[in-house]
């Protein structure tokens, strides 16, 4: 019997974890990924487990066939789970209507989420919560040792959870999607239920269910069992301590996951590795306890010793954790292959979490053995104690996410957990039946250790923790090699101005030279250097092209530069939605000059919310919506590139509205790029693609329309776009056209046979992390270039005449250089020279492009034509010097450099470049 039921419970543990992972994903698509929304789902899920454990545990003395009762529980779980995809769809439809019906108050929003979450999840989670108590009673025999029985069951179930977490994260969700994964798990639950019913009926002729015997008979049964109300103080304290320990365990899970995300990255595979490692330790600890100590009757002191052991094992990990980035970088020297990276993520997660979680896993069976006098009512005891542990875990998750981490930070929150473990150990030891010397000596030692931990452990180095080692492997390894310094020294060479563990991520601001950069979980999300052109253009482009933009929504604040670009135009209202409050603080404090202090603009309304959830609940419509999230390889962000999200944005656009979506060309497979484009273009058939550097801007219109260059020219001047800090193209309106990549027809043809990214199958979330270490920018740019048949967007009548001016063609060419399209730029420069053969800027840039393309002879001819006594003479001489050097004419090169040097006494940047070139020429001359 044991073998069959253990196999069932193993598989049941696997399905439970699959459900937890998928339920969080599916409700996140509706409620969003804010801490409040995630906490709501966790409270409902774990609250249901606690309720089911207490409810069914209390019923176990009256259940005559626990095996058949277990079968009915599994059938109930499977049946409800099979309905959940349909119920999730209904809830998504009801959710915004319910919010609006209740007055659109954001104060009531968490309660709506809680109510819907409870309606969806409380039934299956309550049934899940009852399985351990019922099976414990089914397997209990008079001679059973409670610790071994419960420890074994808990270990088997958690081992199943390990397999379920791994299968969900690595296999089922990537290949099947949400709905099919739930259906597969539901089918397994139904099969387990039927098997348990058949097996239980074969073992017992008595019907399953609740014993309806007269009350007097039941009361007699109760009187025969030991009283559960009269217990020694230490036993009651153990149950209370288990609840507190559950809170601390959840604190560790949340904080170590946050800390590991800073090292291993924030991909779905990294989080799966962390979850698997945590569960593996719980399963191993419970199994080890059942095997090694399960036959003993422990005392509360044993539980206290486990608490002290947890604290002792956390401390060295806490002290050594900031060396983990060095271990990761050292390991990734060997390979960037995705399977290797996943094994490294799992290995490091296990190394950090396993020692601690082994002891955490032993706490539950130990507490059950302490608090359960015998096997007769083990199901009731297990139900009550598991409920206490789970309620504590719920409290720990809420307290950690809402209070400890935002107020104290991840490191300090872990220290709090260690102190609480030691205080529990001191309390249980002080109330134990030990000799006074042992009792007070042990309790005093635990208290002293708590004080030492609280005041003696220094925080982690923010330079290391904000470095993003998993993201910037190549740059760090190359920098360390070039400077002949250690990896640790390289990581510590950065300057950090701001570091904050926020509710949803760790936000930092660093400085390199005169430039600043914003990072979230180590990933740079914006800067005042290389990112400025993209940040500016994504804000300006839709405002330049929309007929009359008044109301604008920006999803994702970042540095605020995009919002600042939008605010330069004559808009009426600017709503900015940002999920992390610490990002808002950083953007205001450290990027105010770059973003024009947009957060202080009276037209700006800053909303701390999830972008999808905001669109679900707001009735507002906008003329322009700009979505500028982080990269899609980050867990949860692929849903901001899904078909359903794009449909949601379209539903909130006013007639004639424009939607702009940012996406990168680097670290993105060509198939994934085409999938994003296909998904966007399927919702916005009137889609054009614009390219700047290594980024794409997808511009979707609710209706097709030609570009009015007169409007672009006027808006460019009205918004003082050319004055904007970091704007590409050096201040002339035609440069906007140089960033054009694909028109509507070319875009449709380019994505013709591509897949779509949907909420149900977020293919992008699982494929994008596999490209994190691939250099795909050139490949993607070349694919777009081949799909391009028109060099310019469709123009409105009367706009063509603007193109027949040399200056216009020159500036379009300069815009082409902003997307590294040198052949396209050359075509526009040549057209400018056809219109005005002596156009000096066009001659100079034509020479420069030929030189960059490895054509020094052609470059020389155009540079010589560009040379005059005007303001471009010094730069033309600089280019001539470089050309002569490439043509092996050092004397001519030196002469050009020296003449140029005499012309620029105040241009420090050009002087530095000239002096460097002179040094190279003089060093290379034969002596």
Short mmCIF file of N, CA and C in Angstrom, two decimals, residues 675-819:
data_model
loop_
_atom_site.label_atom_id
_atom_site.label_comp_id
_atom_site.label_asym_id
_atom_site.label_seq_id
_atom_site.Cartn_x
_atom_site.Cartn_y
_atom_site.Cartn_z
N UNK A 675 8.98 37.20 -35.03
CA UNK A 675 7.79 36.87 -34.26
C UNK A 675 7.20 38.12 -33.60
N UNK A 676 8.05 38.95 -33.01
CA UNK A 676 7.55 40.19 -32.39
C UNK A 676 6.92 41.10 -33.44
N UNK A 677 7.61 41.24 -34.57
CA UNK A 677 7.08 42.08 -35.65
C UNK A 677 5.75 41.53 -36.16
N UNK A 678 5.67 40.19 -36.33
CA UNK A 678 4.44 39.57 -36.80
C UNK A 678 3.30 39.80 -35.82
N UNK A 679 3.59 39.65 -34.53
CA UNK A 679 2.57 39.85 -33.50
C UNK A 679 2.06 41.29 -33.51
N UNK A 680 2.97 42.23 -33.60
CA UNK A 680 2.61 43.65 -33.62
C UNK A 680 1.85 44.00 -34.90
N UNK A 681 2.37 43.53 -36.04
CA UNK A 681 1.77 43.87 -37.32
C UNK A 681 0.39 43.22 -37.49
N UNK A 682 0.17 42.08 -36.80
CA UNK A 682 -1.13 41.45 -36.85
C UNK A 682 -2.21 42.29 -36.20
N UNK A 683 -1.83 43.10 -35.22
CA UNK A 683 -2.77 43.99 -34.54
C UNK A 683 -2.81 45.36 -35.21
N UNK A 684 -1.67 45.81 -35.71
CA UNK A 684 -1.56 47.09 -36.41
C UNK A 684 -1.08 46.84 -37.83
N UNK A 685 -1.98 46.53 -38.76
CA UNK A 685 -1.55 46.28 -40.15
C UNK A 685 -0.78 47.45 -40.75
N UNK A 686 -1.10 48.67 -40.33
CA UNK A 686 -0.39 49.86 -40.82
C UNK A 686 0.85 50.07 -39.96
N UNK A 687 1.82 49.17 -40.10
CA UNK A 687 3.04 49.21 -39.29
C UNK A 687 4.23 49.59 -40.15
N UNK A 688 5.01 50.54 -39.66
CA UNK A 688 6.31 50.84 -40.26
C UNK A 688 7.39 50.58 -39.21
N UNK A 689 8.60 50.32 -39.68
CA UNK A 689 9.71 49.98 -38.80
C UNK A 689 10.80 51.03 -38.97
N UNK A 690 11.30 51.51 -37.83
CA UNK A 690 12.35 52.52 -37.81
C UNK A 690 13.52 51.98 -37.00
N UNK A 691 14.71 52.30 -37.44
CA UNK A 691 15.92 51.71 -36.86
C UNK A 691 16.90 52.80 -36.46
N UNK A 692 17.37 52.70 -35.20
CA UNK A 692 18.43 53.57 -34.76
C UNK A 692 19.45 52.74 -34.01
N UNK A 693 20.66 52.77 -34.48
CA UNK A 693 21.74 51.98 -33.89
C UNK A 693 21.32 50.52 -33.82
N UNK A 694 21.25 49.94 -32.61
CA UNK A 694 20.90 48.53 -32.47
C UNK A 694 19.49 48.35 -31.91
N UNK A 695 18.62 49.31 -32.17
CA UNK A 695 17.24 49.25 -31.69
C UNK A 695 16.27 49.46 -32.84
N UNK A 696 15.08 48.88 -32.67
CA UNK A 696 14.00 49.09 -33.61
C UNK A 696 12.84 49.78 -32.91
N UNK A 697 12.15 50.63 -33.65
CA UNK A 697 10.91 51.23 -33.19
C UNK A 697 9.81 50.79 -34.15
N UNK A 698 8.81 50.08 -33.62
CA UNK A 698 7.67 49.65 -34.42
C UNK A 698 6.58 50.70 -34.25
N UNK A 699 6.18 51.31 -35.34
CA UNK A 699 5.18 52.37 -35.31
C UNK A 699 3.91 51.84 -35.95
N UNK A 700 2.88 51.65 -35.14
CA UNK A 700 1.61 51.14 -35.64
C UNK A 700 0.53 52.19 -35.58
N UNK A 701 -0.21 52.30 -36.66
CA UNK A 701 -1.31 53.27 -36.73
C UNK A 701 -2.65 52.54 -36.74
N UNK A 702 -3.66 53.17 -36.19
CA UNK A 702 -4.99 52.58 -36.26
C UNK A 702 -5.55 52.63 -37.67
N UNK A 703 -5.00 53.51 -38.51
CA UNK A 703 -5.43 53.61 -39.91
C UNK A 703 -4.22 53.99 -40.75
N UNK A 704 -4.12 53.49 -41.97
CA UNK A 704 -2.98 53.86 -42.82
C UNK A 704 -2.96 55.36 -43.07
N UNK A 705 -1.76 55.88 -43.29
CA UNK A 705 -1.64 57.31 -43.57
C UNK A 705 -0.25 57.64 -44.06
N UNK A 706 -0.19 58.57 -45.02
CA UNK A 706 1.10 59.00 -45.56
C UNK A 706 1.74 60.03 -44.64
N UNK A 707 3.05 60.12 -44.70
CA UNK A 707 3.80 61.03 -43.84
C UNK A 707 3.84 62.42 -44.46
N UNK A 708 3.41 63.40 -43.70
CA UNK A 708 3.40 64.80 -44.15
C UNK A 708 4.69 65.46 -43.68
N UNK A 709 5.62 65.70 -44.62
CA UNK A 709 6.90 66.28 -44.25
C UNK A 709 6.78 67.72 -43.77
N UNK A 710 5.79 68.41 -44.26
CA UNK A 710 5.56 69.77 -43.77
C UNK A 710 5.22 69.76 -42.29
N UNK A 711 4.38 68.79 -41.87
CA UNK A 711 4.04 68.66 -40.46
C UNK A 711 5.27 68.28 -39.64
N UNK A 712 6.06 67.34 -40.15
CA UNK A 712 7.27 66.93 -39.44
C UNK A 712 8.20 68.13 -39.24
N UNK A 713 8.36 68.92 -40.28
CA UNK A 713 9.25 70.09 -40.22
C UNK A 713 8.75 71.10 -39.18
N UNK A 714 7.45 71.35 -39.18
CA UNK A 714 6.88 72.32 -38.24
C UNK A 714 6.98 71.81 -36.80
N UNK A 715 6.63 70.54 -36.60
CA UNK A 715 6.68 69.98 -35.25
C UNK A 715 8.11 69.94 -34.72
N UNK A 716 9.05 69.66 -35.60
CA UNK A 716 10.45 69.60 -35.20
C UNK A 716 10.90 70.95 -34.65
N UNK A 717 10.44 72.01 -35.30
CA UNK A 717 10.81 73.35 -34.85
C UNK A 717 10.05 73.73 -33.57
N UNK A 718 8.75 73.42 -33.52
CA UNK A 718 7.94 73.80 -32.36
C UNK A 718 8.42 73.09 -31.09
N UNK A 719 8.80 71.83 -31.23
CA UNK A 719 9.25 71.07 -30.07
C UNK A 719 10.71 71.26 -29.74
N UNK A 720 11.38 72.13 -30.50
CA UNK A 720 12.81 72.38 -30.30
C UNK A 720 13.58 71.06 -30.20
N UNK A 721 13.22 70.16 -31.11
CA UNK A 721 13.79 68.81 -31.07
C UNK A 721 15.29 68.84 -31.28
N UNK A 722 15.73 69.72 -32.17
CA UNK A 722 17.16 69.78 -32.46
C UNK A 722 18.00 70.21 -31.28
N UNK A 723 17.38 70.91 -30.32
CA UNK A 723 18.11 71.34 -29.13
C UNK A 723 18.19 70.25 -28.06
N UNK A 724 17.38 69.20 -28.25
CA UNK A 724 17.27 68.19 -27.21
C UNK A 724 18.59 67.45 -27.03
N UNK A 725 18.93 67.24 -25.78
CA UNK A 725 20.20 66.60 -25.44
C UNK A 725 20.27 65.20 -26.03
N UNK A 726 21.32 64.96 -26.82
CA UNK A 726 21.55 63.62 -27.33
C UNK A 726 20.77 63.27 -28.56
N UNK A 727 20.01 64.20 -29.14
CA UNK A 727 19.22 63.82 -30.31
C UNK A 727 20.12 63.47 -31.49
N UNK A 728 19.85 62.32 -32.13
CA UNK A 728 20.68 61.91 -33.28
C UNK A 728 20.39 62.76 -34.49
N UNK A 729 21.37 63.00 -35.32
CA UNK A 729 21.15 63.74 -36.55
C UNK A 729 21.54 65.20 -36.46
N UNK A 730 21.96 65.62 -35.28
CA UNK A 730 22.54 66.95 -35.10
C UNK A 730 21.61 68.10 -35.45
N UNK A 731 20.33 67.92 -35.21
CA UNK A 731 19.45 69.06 -35.17
C UNK A 731 18.73 69.46 -36.43
N UNK A 732 18.59 68.60 -37.43
CA UNK A 732 17.85 68.97 -38.63
C UNK A 732 16.71 67.97 -38.84
N UNK A 733 15.53 68.48 -39.20
CA UNK A 733 14.35 67.62 -39.27
C UNK A 733 14.46 66.48 -40.28
N UNK A 734 15.12 66.64 -41.44
CA UNK A 734 15.13 65.51 -42.39
C UNK A 734 15.84 64.27 -41.86
N UNK A 735 16.67 64.42 -40.83
CA UNK A 735 17.38 63.25 -40.31
C UNK A 735 16.42 62.19 -39.81
N UNK A 736 15.19 62.60 -39.45
CA UNK A 736 14.19 61.63 -39.00
C UNK A 736 13.97 60.57 -40.08
N UNK A 737 13.94 60.98 -41.34
CA UNK A 737 13.70 60.04 -42.43
C UNK A 737 14.83 59.03 -42.58
N UNK A 738 16.01 59.38 -42.09
CA UNK A 738 17.13 58.47 -42.21
C UNK A 738 17.00 57.24 -41.33
N UNK A 739 16.11 57.30 -40.33
CA UNK A 739 15.91 56.16 -39.45
C UNK A 739 14.83 55.22 -39.95
N UNK A 740 14.22 55.56 -41.08
CA UNK A 740 13.19 54.69 -41.65
C UNK A 740 13.83 53.40 -42.16
N UNK A 741 13.20 52.26 -41.81
CA UNK A 741 13.75 50.96 -42.22
C UNK A 741 12.81 50.19 -43.14
N UNK A 742 11.54 50.00 -42.75
CA UNK A 742 10.60 49.22 -43.55
C UNK A 742 9.24 49.91 -43.59
N UNK A 743 8.66 49.93 -44.77
CA UNK A 743 7.31 50.44 -44.92
C UNK A 743 6.28 49.36 -44.62
N UNK A 744 5.01 49.72 -44.78
CA UNK A 744 3.93 48.79 -44.43
C UNK A 744 3.98 47.52 -45.26
N UNK A 745 4.18 47.66 -46.55
CA UNK A 745 4.20 46.49 -47.43
C UNK A 745 5.42 45.62 -47.16
N UNK A 746 6.57 46.25 -47.01
CA UNK A 746 7.79 45.48 -46.72
C UNK A 746 7.69 44.76 -45.37
N UNK A 747 7.10 45.41 -44.37
CA UNK A 747 6.94 44.79 -43.06
C UNK A 747 6.05 43.56 -43.16
N UNK A 748 4.94 43.69 -43.86
CA UNK A 748 4.01 42.55 -43.99
C UNK A 748 4.69 41.38 -44.70
N UNK A 749 5.48 41.67 -45.71
CA UNK A 749 6.18 40.60 -46.43
C UNK A 749 7.27 39.97 -45.57
N UNK A 750 7.95 40.79 -44.78
CA UNK A 750 9.05 40.32 -43.94
C UNK A 750 8.58 39.32 -42.89
N UNK A 751 7.35 39.50 -42.38
CA UNK A 751 6.86 38.64 -41.29
C UNK A 751 5.83 37.63 -41.77
N UNK A 752 5.73 37.44 -43.06
CA UNK A 752 4.63 36.67 -43.64
C UNK A 752 4.47 35.29 -43.01
N UNK A 753 5.55 34.54 -42.82
CA UNK A 753 5.45 33.17 -42.32
C UNK A 753 5.96 33.02 -40.88
N UNK A 754 6.00 34.13 -40.13
CA UNK A 754 6.51 34.07 -38.75
C UNK A 754 5.41 33.62 -37.79
N UNK A 755 5.84 33.15 -36.60
CA UNK A 755 4.90 32.79 -35.53
C UNK A 755 4.43 34.05 -34.81
N UNK A 756 3.42 33.84 -33.95
CA UNK A 756 2.93 34.93 -33.10
C UNK A 756 3.20 34.59 -31.64
N UNK A 757 3.40 35.61 -30.86
CA UNK A 757 3.64 35.47 -29.42
C UNK A 757 2.33 35.79 -28.71
N UNK A 758 1.72 34.79 -28.08
CA UNK A 758 0.43 34.97 -27.43
C UNK A 758 0.55 34.76 -25.93
N UNK A 759 -0.45 35.23 -25.20
CA UNK A 759 -0.45 35.05 -23.75
C UNK A 759 -0.43 33.59 -23.37
N UNK A 760 -1.14 32.77 -24.14
CA UNK A 760 -1.18 31.35 -23.79
C UNK A 760 0.16 30.67 -24.06
N UNK A 761 0.76 30.98 -25.18
CA UNK A 761 2.08 30.43 -25.50
C UNK A 761 3.06 31.58 -25.67
N UNK A 762 3.65 31.98 -24.56
CA UNK A 762 4.63 33.07 -24.59
C UNK A 762 5.97 32.50 -25.04
N UNK A 763 6.02 32.12 -26.30
CA UNK A 763 7.22 31.50 -26.85
C UNK A 763 8.45 32.36 -26.61
N UNK A 764 8.26 33.66 -26.69
CA UNK A 764 9.37 34.59 -26.56
C UNK A 764 10.04 34.50 -25.20
N UNK A 765 9.27 34.25 -24.15
CA UNK A 765 9.83 34.21 -22.80
C UNK A 765 10.86 33.10 -22.64
N UNK A 766 10.71 32.03 -23.43
CA UNK A 766 11.61 30.88 -23.30
C UNK A 766 12.68 30.84 -24.38
N UNK A 767 12.43 31.49 -25.49
CA UNK A 767 13.45 31.51 -26.56
C UNK A 767 14.41 32.67 -26.40
N UNK A 768 13.92 33.82 -25.93
CA UNK A 768 14.78 35.01 -25.83
C UNK A 768 15.97 34.81 -24.90
N UNK A 769 15.83 34.17 -23.72
CA UNK A 769 17.02 34.00 -22.87
C UNK A 769 18.13 33.17 -23.51
N UNK A 770 17.78 32.32 -24.45
CA UNK A 770 18.79 31.48 -25.11
C UNK A 770 19.68 32.28 -26.06
N UNK A 771 19.26 33.51 -26.34
CA UNK A 771 20.06 34.35 -27.24
C UNK A 771 20.83 35.43 -26.50
N UNK A 772 20.85 35.35 -25.17
CA UNK A 772 21.44 36.43 -24.37
C UNK A 772 22.92 36.65 -24.70
N UNK A 773 23.62 35.60 -25.09
CA UNK A 773 25.06 35.72 -25.36
C UNK A 773 25.37 35.64 -26.86
N UNK A 774 24.35 35.80 -27.69
CA UNK A 774 24.56 35.77 -29.13
C UNK A 774 24.67 37.19 -29.67
N UNK A 775 25.58 37.39 -30.62
CA UNK A 775 25.73 38.68 -31.28
C UNK A 775 24.87 38.66 -32.54
N UNK A 776 23.65 39.14 -32.42
CA UNK A 776 22.67 39.01 -33.51
C UNK A 776 22.38 40.33 -34.22
N UNK A 777 22.99 41.42 -33.78
CA UNK A 777 22.62 42.73 -34.30
C UNK A 777 22.83 42.82 -35.81
N UNK A 778 24.02 42.44 -36.28
CA UNK A 778 24.30 42.54 -37.71
C UNK A 778 23.40 41.62 -38.53
N UNK A 779 23.17 40.43 -38.01
CA UNK A 779 22.30 39.48 -38.72
C UNK A 779 20.91 40.05 -38.89
N UNK A 780 20.37 40.61 -37.82
CA UNK A 780 19.03 41.18 -37.88
C UNK A 780 18.98 42.41 -38.78
N UNK A 781 20.00 43.26 -38.70
CA UNK A 781 20.02 44.43 -39.57
C UNK A 781 20.11 44.04 -41.03
N UNK A 782 20.89 43.00 -41.31
CA UNK A 782 21.02 42.55 -42.70
C UNK A 782 19.69 41.97 -43.19
N UNK A 783 18.97 41.23 -42.33
CA UNK A 783 17.68 40.68 -42.73
C UNK A 783 16.69 41.80 -43.05
N UNK A 784 16.70 42.86 -42.25
CA UNK A 784 15.81 43.99 -42.51
C UNK A 784 16.22 44.71 -43.79
N UNK A 785 17.53 44.84 -44.00
CA UNK A 785 18.00 45.52 -45.22
C UNK A 785 17.55 44.76 -46.47
N UNK A 786 17.61 43.45 -46.42
CA UNK A 786 17.20 42.65 -47.57
C UNK A 786 15.70 42.74 -47.83
N UNK A 787 14.91 42.96 -46.76
CA UNK A 787 13.46 43.06 -46.93
C UNK A 787 13.02 44.43 -47.42
N UNK A 788 13.92 45.38 -47.45
CA UNK A 788 13.60 46.77 -47.76
C UNK A 788 13.57 46.99 -49.27
N UNK A 789 12.46 47.51 -49.75
CA UNK A 789 12.36 47.85 -51.18
C UNK A 789 12.19 49.34 -51.42
N UNK A 790 11.83 50.08 -50.36
CA UNK A 790 11.64 51.52 -50.51
C UNK A 790 12.52 52.24 -49.50
N UNK A 791 13.32 53.24 -49.96
CA UNK A 791 14.22 53.93 -49.05
C UNK A 791 13.53 54.95 -48.15
N UNK A 792 12.28 55.27 -48.46
CA UNK A 792 11.56 56.30 -47.69
C UNK A 792 10.13 55.84 -47.44
N UNK A 793 9.50 56.33 -46.37
CA UNK A 793 8.09 55.98 -46.13
C UNK A 793 7.19 56.62 -47.17
N UNK A 794 5.95 56.16 -47.18
CA UNK A 794 4.98 56.77 -48.09
C UNK A 794 4.76 58.22 -47.67
N UNK A 795 4.86 59.14 -48.64
CA UNK A 795 4.78 60.57 -48.34
C UNK A 795 3.48 61.15 -48.84
N UNK A 796 3.00 62.14 -48.10
CA UNK A 796 1.78 62.82 -48.48
C UNK A 796 2.00 63.66 -49.73
N UNK A 797 0.93 63.91 -50.47
CA UNK A 797 1.07 64.78 -51.64
C UNK A 797 1.66 66.13 -51.25
N UNK A 798 2.58 66.61 -52.04
CA UNK A 798 3.22 67.88 -51.77
C UNK A 798 4.50 67.75 -50.98
N UNK A 799 4.77 66.55 -50.44
CA UNK A 799 5.98 66.37 -49.63
C UNK A 799 7.19 66.01 -50.47
N UNK A 800 6.96 65.49 -51.66
CA UNK A 800 8.08 65.05 -52.50
C UNK A 800 9.03 66.18 -52.85
N UNK A 801 8.48 67.38 -52.98
CA UNK A 801 9.32 68.50 -53.35
C UNK A 801 10.41 68.80 -52.33
N UNK A 802 10.13 68.47 -51.05
CA UNK A 802 11.13 68.70 -50.00
C UNK A 802 12.39 67.88 -50.24
N UNK A 803 12.25 66.74 -50.94
CA UNK A 803 13.39 65.85 -51.13
C UNK A 803 14.36 66.35 -52.18
N UNK A 804 13.96 67.33 -52.96
CA UNK A 804 14.82 67.81 -54.04
C UNK A 804 15.68 68.98 -53.61
N UNK A 805 16.18 68.89 -52.39
CA UNK A 805 17.11 69.89 -51.87
C UNK A 805 18.32 69.16 -51.30
N UNK A 806 19.50 69.69 -51.59
CA UNK A 806 20.74 69.01 -51.17
C UNK A 806 20.81 68.87 -49.66
N UNK A 807 20.45 69.93 -48.91
CA UNK A 807 20.51 69.87 -47.45
C UNK A 807 19.62 68.76 -46.90
N UNK A 808 18.42 68.62 -47.47
CA UNK A 808 17.50 67.59 -47.00
C UNK A 808 18.10 66.21 -47.20
N UNK A 809 18.63 65.98 -48.40
CA UNK A 809 19.24 64.66 -48.68
C UNK A 809 20.46 64.42 -47.78
N UNK A 810 21.21 65.45 -47.52
CA UNK A 810 22.38 65.30 -46.64
C UNK A 810 21.94 64.86 -45.26
N UNK A 811 20.93 65.53 -44.71
CA UNK A 811 20.51 65.19 -43.35
C UNK A 811 19.83 63.83 -43.28
N UNK A 812 19.15 63.43 -44.33
CA UNK A 812 18.61 62.06 -44.36
C UNK A 812 19.76 61.06 -44.29
N UNK A 813 20.81 61.36 -45.03
CA UNK A 813 21.99 60.49 -44.98
C UNK A 813 22.59 60.43 -43.58
N UNK A 814 22.61 61.57 -42.89
CA UNK A 814 23.13 61.57 -41.52
C UNK A 814 22.27 60.70 -40.61
N UNK A 815 20.96 60.72 -40.83
CA UNK A 815 20.09 59.84 -40.07
C UNK A 815 20.38 58.38 -40.36
N UNK A 816 20.66 58.06 -41.62
CA UNK A 816 21.02 56.68 -41.98
C UNK A 816 22.25 56.21 -41.22
N UNK A 817 23.20 57.11 -41.02
CA UNK A 817 24.39 56.74 -40.25
C UNK A 817 24.03 56.42 -38.81
N UNK A 818 22.94 57.02 -38.31
CA UNK A 818 22.49 56.72 -36.96
C UNK A 818 22.03 55.29 -36.79
N UNK A 819 21.71 54.60 -37.89
CA UNK A 819 21.37 53.18 -37.82
C UNK A 819 22.43 52.32 -38.52
#
